[in-house]
XYZ file of C-alpha atoms in Angstrom:
88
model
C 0.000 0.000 0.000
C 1.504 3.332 -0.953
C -0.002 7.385 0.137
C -0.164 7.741 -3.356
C 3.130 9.644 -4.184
C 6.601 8.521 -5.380
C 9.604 9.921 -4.303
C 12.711 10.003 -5.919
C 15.684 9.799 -3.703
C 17.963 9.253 -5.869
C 17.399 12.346 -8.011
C 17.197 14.511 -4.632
C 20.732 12.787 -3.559
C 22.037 13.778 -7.201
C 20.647 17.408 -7.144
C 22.214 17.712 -3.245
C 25.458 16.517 -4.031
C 25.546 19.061 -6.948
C 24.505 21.817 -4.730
C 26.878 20.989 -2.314
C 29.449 20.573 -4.542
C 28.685 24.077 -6.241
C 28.729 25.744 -2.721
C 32.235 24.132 -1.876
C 33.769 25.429 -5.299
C 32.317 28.899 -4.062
C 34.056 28.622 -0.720
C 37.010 27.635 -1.863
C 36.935 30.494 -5.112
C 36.358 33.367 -2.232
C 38.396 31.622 0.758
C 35.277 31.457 2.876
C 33.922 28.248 4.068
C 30.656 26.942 2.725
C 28.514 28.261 5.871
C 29.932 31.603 5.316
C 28.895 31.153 1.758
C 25.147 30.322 2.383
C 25.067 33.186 4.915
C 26.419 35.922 2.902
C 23.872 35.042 0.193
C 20.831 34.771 2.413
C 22.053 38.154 3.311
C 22.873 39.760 -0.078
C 18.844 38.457 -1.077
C 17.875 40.515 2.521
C 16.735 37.766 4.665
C 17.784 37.576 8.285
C 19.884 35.094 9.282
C 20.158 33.518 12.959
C 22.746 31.271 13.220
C 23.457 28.404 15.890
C 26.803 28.242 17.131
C 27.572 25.575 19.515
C 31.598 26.768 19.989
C 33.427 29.900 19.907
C 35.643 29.261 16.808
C 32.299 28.422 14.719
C 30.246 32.030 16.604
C 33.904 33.897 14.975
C 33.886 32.191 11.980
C 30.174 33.364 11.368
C 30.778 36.816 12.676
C 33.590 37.648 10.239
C 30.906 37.837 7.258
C 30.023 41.199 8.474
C 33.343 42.983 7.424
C 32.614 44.138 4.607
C 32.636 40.359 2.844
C 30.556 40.030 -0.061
C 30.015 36.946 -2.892
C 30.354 38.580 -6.477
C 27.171 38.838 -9.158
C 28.567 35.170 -10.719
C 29.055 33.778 -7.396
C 25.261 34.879 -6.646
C 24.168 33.377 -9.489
C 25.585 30.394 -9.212
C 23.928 29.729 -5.985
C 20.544 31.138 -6.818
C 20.872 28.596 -10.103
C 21.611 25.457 -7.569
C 19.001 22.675 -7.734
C 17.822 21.926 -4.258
C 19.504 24.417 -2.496
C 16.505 24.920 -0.162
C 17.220 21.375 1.266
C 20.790 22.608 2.866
C-alpha cells in the first residue's frame, strides 16, 4: 500500500550533491567556508539570518561575514541557479 506519491531519492541525492558541490567550489573560489557562503547570500537576497553556534571558533567564523565580505554577481548566481539548495 503506498499514500499515493513517489519519491525520488535518488534524483534529490544527485541534485544535493551538486549543490553541495557548487557551494564548496564557491568557498574555496572566495576563501570562505561553505557556511559563510550560504550566509552571505541569504544576506545579499535581505533575509535575516540567525545562526546556531555551539563553539566559539564556529560564533567567529560566522561573525567575520560582516566585514565588509561580499560573494560577487557570478558567485550569486551560481547559488541562486543550484538545484535543491533549499534542502541545505
Amino acid at each position: 500500500e503506498t499514500l499515493g506519491f513517489e519519491i525520488d531519492l535518488t534524483e534529490r541525492v544527485k541534485n544535493l550533491s551538486v549543490a553541495q558541490m557548487q557551494l564548496v567550489e564557491i568557498a574555496k573560489a572566495t576563501d570562505l567556508s561553505t557556511a559563510q557562503v550560504v550566509l552571505l547570500w541569504n544576506l545579499q537576497h535581505g533575509v535575516a539570518v540567525v545562526t546556531k553556534c555551539t563553539s566559539e571558533d564556529h560564533l567567529m567564523q560566522a561573525s567575520t561575514i560582516f566585514c565588509g565580505k561580499s560573494l560577487s554577481s557570478k558567485h550569486m548566481k551560481m547559488v541562486d541557479e543550484t538545484p535543491y539548495l533549499r534542502y541545505i
